[in-house]
Amino acid sequence: PIVVDKVFESLIQINNEGIPMLLVEQDVMLASAVSDYMYVLHQGVVVAEGVPDELMNNDALNTAYLG
């Protein structure tokens, strides 16, 4: 967990500098903290996309992917 925290601290700094990046991450909470826009993939197919707040408040996505 310490290494993950350090990596995400660095990603937040990169994001704050306005440098574009592509992040593939299974931890939705961490990913949403450094993302301006997100895609949800299911078996390689985009099933949803949007800004983190929209996706995190989507009941269907929460039920299907976050439990």
Short mmCIF file of N, CA, C and O in Angstrom, two decimals:
data_model
loop_
_atom_site.label_atom_id
_atom_site.label_comp_id
_atom_site.label_asym_id
_atom_site.label_seq_id
_atom_site.Cartn_x
_atom_site.Cartn_y
_atom_site.Cartn_z
N PRO A 1 0.80 -1.21 0.00
CA PRO A 1 0.00 0.00 0.00
C PRO A 1 0.84 1.28 0.00
O PRO A 1 0.43 2.27 -0.55
N ILE A 2 2.01 1.26 0.62
CA ILE A 2 2.85 2.45 0.66
C ILE A 2 3.32 2.81 -0.76
O ILE A 2 3.30 3.97 -1.15
N VAL A 3 3.70 1.80 -1.52
CA VAL A 3 4.15 2.04 -2.90
C VAL A 3 3.01 2.59 -3.74
O VAL A 3 3.19 3.53 -4.51
N VAL A 4 1.81 2.03 -3.58
CA VAL A 4 0.65 2.51 -4.32
C VAL A 4 0.39 3.97 -3.98
O VAL A 4 0.14 4.79 -4.88
N ASP A 5 0.45 4.32 -2.71
CA ASP A 5 0.25 5.71 -2.30
C ASP A 5 1.27 6.63 -2.95
O ASP A 5 0.92 7.72 -3.43
N LYS A 6 2.53 6.21 -2.98
CA LYS A 6 3.59 7.04 -3.59
C LYS A 6 3.34 7.21 -5.09
O LYS A 6 3.51 8.31 -5.63
N VAL A 7 2.96 6.14 -5.76
CA VAL A 7 2.70 6.21 -7.20
C VAL A 7 1.55 7.17 -7.47
O VAL A 7 1.64 8.04 -8.35
N PHE A 8 0.47 7.05 -6.71
CA PHE A 8 -0.67 7.93 -6.93
C PHE A 8 -0.38 9.37 -6.54
O PHE A 8 -0.90 10.30 -7.16
N GLU A 9 0.47 9.60 -5.56
CA GLU A 9 0.90 10.98 -5.26
C GLU A 9 1.60 11.57 -6.47
O GLU A 9 1.38 12.74 -6.82
N SER A 10 2.44 10.78 -7.11
CA SER A 10 3.16 11.24 -8.30
C SER A 10 2.18 11.50 -9.45
O SER A 10 2.31 12.49 -10.18
N LEU A 11 1.18 10.62 -9.60
CA LEU A 11 0.19 10.81 -10.66
C LEU A 11 -0.63 12.09 -10.44
O LEU A 11 -0.95 12.80 -11.39
N ILE A 12 -0.94 12.39 -9.19
CA ILE A 12 -1.67 13.62 -8.89
C ILE A 12 -0.82 14.83 -9.26
O ILE A 12 -1.33 15.81 -9.84
N GLN A 13 0.47 14.79 -8.97
CA GLN A 13 1.36 15.90 -9.34
C GLN A 13 1.41 16.06 -10.86
O GLN A 13 1.34 17.18 -11.37
N ILE A 14 1.54 14.95 -11.57
CA ILE A 14 1.58 15.00 -13.04
C ILE A 14 0.27 15.59 -13.57
O ILE A 14 0.28 16.45 -14.45
N ASN A 15 -0.85 15.14 -13.02
CA ASN A 15 -2.15 15.65 -13.45
C ASN A 15 -2.27 17.15 -13.17
O ASN A 15 -2.78 17.90 -14.01
N ASN A 16 -1.81 17.58 -12.01
CA ASN A 16 -1.88 19.00 -11.66
C ASN A 16 -1.02 19.87 -12.58
O ASN A 16 -1.29 21.06 -12.73
N GLU A 17 0.00 19.28 -13.19
CA GLU A 17 0.85 20.02 -14.13
C GLU A 17 0.24 20.06 -15.52
O GLU A 17 0.79 20.68 -16.42
N GLY A 18 -0.90 19.40 -15.70
CA GLY A 18 -1.59 19.43 -16.99
C GLY A 18 -1.02 18.48 -18.03
O GLY A 18 -1.29 18.62 -19.21
N ILE A 19 -0.24 17.53 -17.59
CA ILE A 19 0.37 16.57 -18.52
C ILE A 19 -0.64 15.44 -18.76
O ILE A 19 -1.08 14.78 -17.82
N PRO A 20 -1.03 15.21 -20.02
CA PRO A 20 -1.98 14.13 -20.31
C PRO A 20 -1.39 12.77 -19.98
O PRO A 20 -0.18 12.54 -20.13
N MET A 21 -2.25 11.85 -19.54
CA MET A 21 -1.79 10.50 -19.26
C MET A 21 -2.96 9.53 -19.47
O MET A 21 -4.12 9.91 -19.39
N LEU A 22 -2.60 8.31 -19.73
CA LEU A 22 -3.57 7.22 -19.82
C LEU A 22 -3.27 6.28 -18.67
O LEU A 22 -2.15 5.80 -18.53
N LEU A 23 -4.27 6.02 -17.85
CA LEU A 23 -4.10 5.17 -16.68
C LEU A 23 -5.08 4.00 -16.78
O LEU A 23 -6.27 4.20 -16.99
N VAL A 24 -4.56 2.81 -16.66
CA VAL A 24 -5.40 1.61 -16.60
C VAL A 24 -5.30 1.09 -15.18
O VAL A 24 -4.22 0.69 -14.73
N GLU A 25 -6.42 1.12 -14.46
CA GLU A 25 -6.38 0.81 -13.03
C GLU A 25 -7.69 0.15 -12.61
O GLU A 25 -8.76 0.56 -13.05
N GLN A 26 -7.59 -0.85 -11.76
CA GLN A 26 -8.78 -1.53 -11.25
C GLN A 26 -9.35 -0.88 -10.00
O GLN A 26 -10.52 -1.07 -9.69
N ASP A 27 -8.55 -0.12 -9.29
CA ASP A 27 -9.03 0.56 -8.08
C ASP A 27 -9.74 1.85 -8.51
O ASP A 27 -9.11 2.88 -8.75
N VAL A 28 -11.05 1.78 -8.59
CA VAL A 28 -11.85 2.89 -9.11
C VAL A 28 -11.71 4.14 -8.26
O VAL A 28 -11.65 5.25 -8.78
N MET A 29 -11.65 3.98 -6.96
CA MET A 29 -11.55 5.15 -6.08
C MET A 29 -10.25 5.91 -6.31
O MET A 29 -10.25 7.14 -6.42
N LEU A 30 -9.15 5.19 -6.42
CA LEU A 30 -7.87 5.85 -6.67
C LEU A 30 -7.85 6.46 -8.07
O LEU A 30 -7.42 7.59 -8.25
N ALA A 31 -8.32 5.70 -9.05
CA ALA A 31 -8.32 6.19 -10.43
C ALA A 31 -9.16 7.45 -10.57
O ALA A 31 -8.78 8.39 -11.26
N SER A 32 -10.30 7.48 -9.91
CA SER A 32 -11.18 8.65 -10.03
C SER A 32 -10.55 9.89 -9.40
O SER A 32 -10.86 11.02 -9.80
N ALA A 33 -9.64 9.71 -8.46
CA ALA A 33 -8.99 10.85 -7.81
C ALA A 33 -8.03 11.58 -8.74
O ALA A 33 -7.74 12.76 -8.54
N VAL A 34 -7.53 10.89 -9.77
CA VAL A 34 -6.56 11.52 -10.68
C VAL A 34 -7.09 11.64 -12.09
O VAL A 34 -6.36 12.01 -13.00
N SER A 35 -8.39 11.37 -12.29
CA SER A 35 -8.95 11.35 -13.64
C SER A 35 -9.88 12.52 -13.89
O SER A 35 -10.67 12.90 -13.03
N ASP A 36 -9.79 13.05 -15.10
CA ASP A 36 -10.74 14.06 -15.56
C ASP A 36 -11.89 13.39 -16.31
O ASP A 36 -12.99 13.91 -16.37
N TYR A 37 -11.59 12.23 -16.91
CA TYR A 37 -12.56 11.50 -17.72
C TYR A 37 -12.22 10.02 -17.60
O TYR A 37 -11.05 9.66 -17.56
N MET A 38 -13.26 9.18 -17.54
CA MET A 38 -13.01 7.75 -17.34
C MET A 38 -13.82 6.91 -18.32
O MET A 38 -14.88 7.34 -18.79
N TYR A 39 -13.31 5.72 -18.59
CA TYR A 39 -14.01 4.72 -19.38
C TYR A 39 -14.14 3.47 -18.52
O TYR A 39 -13.21 3.10 -17.81
N VAL A 40 -15.27 2.80 -18.62
CA VAL A 40 -15.48 1.52 -17.94
C VAL A 40 -15.48 0.45 -19.03
O VAL A 40 -16.26 0.52 -19.98
N LEU A 41 -14.59 -0.52 -18.89
CA LEU A 41 -14.49 -1.60 -19.86
C LEU A 41 -15.04 -2.89 -19.25
O LEU A 41 -14.83 -3.16 -18.08
N HIS A 42 -15.70 -3.66 -20.10
CA HIS A 42 -16.14 -5.00 -19.71
C HIS A 42 -15.77 -5.94 -20.85
O HIS A 42 -16.27 -5.78 -21.96
N GLN A 43 -14.86 -6.83 -20.58
CA GLN A 43 -14.35 -7.77 -21.57
C GLN A 43 -13.86 -7.05 -22.82
O GLN A 43 -14.12 -7.46 -23.95
N GLY A 44 -13.16 -5.94 -22.60
CA GLY A 44 -12.55 -5.19 -23.69
C GLY A 44 -13.47 -4.25 -24.43
O GLY A 44 -13.06 -3.61 -25.40
N VAL A 45 -14.70 -4.12 -23.98
CA VAL A 45 -15.68 -3.24 -24.64
C VAL A 45 -16.03 -2.10 -23.69
O VAL A 45 -16.30 -2.32 -22.50
N VAL A 46 -16.07 -0.87 -24.21
CA VAL A 46 -16.45 0.28 -23.40
C VAL A 46 -17.95 0.20 -23.12
O VAL A 46 -18.76 0.19 -24.04
N VAL A 47 -18.30 0.11 -21.84
CA VAL A 47 -19.71 0.02 -21.46
C VAL A 47 -20.23 1.32 -20.84
O VAL A 47 -21.43 1.50 -20.68
N ALA A 48 -19.31 2.21 -20.48
CA ALA A 48 -19.70 3.51 -19.93
C ALA A 48 -18.50 4.44 -20.02
O ALA A 48 -17.35 4.00 -20.05
N GLU A 49 -18.80 5.72 -20.08
CA GLU A 49 -17.74 6.74 -20.05
C GLU A 49 -18.31 8.03 -19.50
O GLU A 49 -19.51 8.26 -19.55
N GLY A 50 -17.44 8.84 -18.94
CA GLY A 50 -17.87 10.11 -18.41
C GLY A 50 -16.90 10.64 -17.37
O GLY A 50 -15.85 10.06 -17.12
N VAL A 51 -17.28 11.75 -16.77
CA VAL A 51 -16.45 12.32 -15.71
C VAL A 51 -16.63 11.46 -14.46
O VAL A 51 -17.66 10.80 -14.27
N PRO A 52 -15.62 11.41 -13.61
CA PRO A 52 -15.68 10.52 -12.44
C PRO A 52 -16.94 10.66 -11.59
O PRO A 52 -17.53 9.65 -11.20
N ASP A 53 -17.39 11.88 -11.32
CA ASP A 53 -18.58 12.06 -10.49
C ASP A 53 -19.81 11.40 -11.09
O ASP A 53 -20.60 10.79 -10.38
N GLU A 54 -19.97 11.53 -12.41
CA GLU A 54 -21.11 10.90 -13.09
C GLU A 54 -21.06 9.39 -12.94
O GLU A 54 -22.07 8.74 -12.62
N LEU A 55 -19.89 8.82 -13.19
CA LEU A 55 -19.76 7.37 -13.14
C LEU A 55 -19.91 6.84 -11.72
O LEU A 55 -20.52 5.80 -11.49
N MET A 56 -19.34 7.55 -10.76
CA MET A 56 -19.39 7.08 -9.38
C MET A 56 -20.82 7.16 -8.81
O MET A 56 -21.15 6.46 -7.88
N ASN A 57 -21.66 8.03 -9.39
CA ASN A 57 -23.04 8.18 -8.92
C ASN A 57 -24.05 7.44 -9.79
O ASN A 57 -25.25 7.62 -9.61
N ASN A 58 -23.56 6.61 -10.70
CA ASN A 58 -24.43 5.84 -11.58
C ASN A 58 -24.81 4.54 -10.88
O ASN A 58 -23.97 3.66 -10.68
N ASP A 59 -26.08 4.42 -10.49
CA ASP A 59 -26.52 3.25 -9.72
C ASP A 59 -26.29 1.94 -10.46
O ASP A 59 -25.88 0.94 -9.86
N ALA A 60 -26.56 1.91 -11.76
CA ALA A 60 -26.38 0.67 -12.53
C ALA A 60 -24.93 0.24 -12.54
O ALA A 60 -24.61 -0.95 -12.38
N LEU A 61 -24.01 1.18 -12.74
CA LEU A 61 -22.58 0.85 -12.72
C LEU A 61 -22.13 0.41 -11.35
O LEU A 61 -21.36 -0.55 -11.22
N ASN A 62 -22.59 1.10 -10.34
CA ASN A 62 -22.21 0.74 -8.96
C ASN A 62 -22.66 -0.69 -8.63
O ASN A 62 -21.91 -1.46 -8.03
N THR A 63 -23.87 -1.03 -9.02
CA THR A 63 -24.39 -2.37 -8.75
C THR A 63 -23.60 -3.43 -9.53
O THR A 63 -23.20 -4.45 -8.98
N ALA A 64 -23.34 -3.16 -10.79
CA ALA A 64 -22.69 -4.14 -11.66
C ALA A 64 -21.21 -4.31 -11.34
O ALA A 64 -20.70 -5.43 -11.40
N TYR A 65 -20.51 -3.22 -11.03
CA TYR A 65 -19.05 -3.29 -10.95
C TYR A 65 -18.47 -3.04 -9.56
O TYR A 65 -17.37 -3.46 -9.27
N LEU A 66 -19.18 -2.33 -8.74
CA LEU A 66 -18.62 -2.00 -7.43
C LEU A 66 -19.30 -2.74 -6.29
O LEU A 66 -18.89 -2.65 -5.16
N GLY A 67 -20.36 -3.47 -6.63
CA GLY A 67 -21.06 -4.27 -5.62
C GLY A 67 -21.99 -3.45 -4.85
O GLY A 67 -22.42 -3.33 -3.89
#
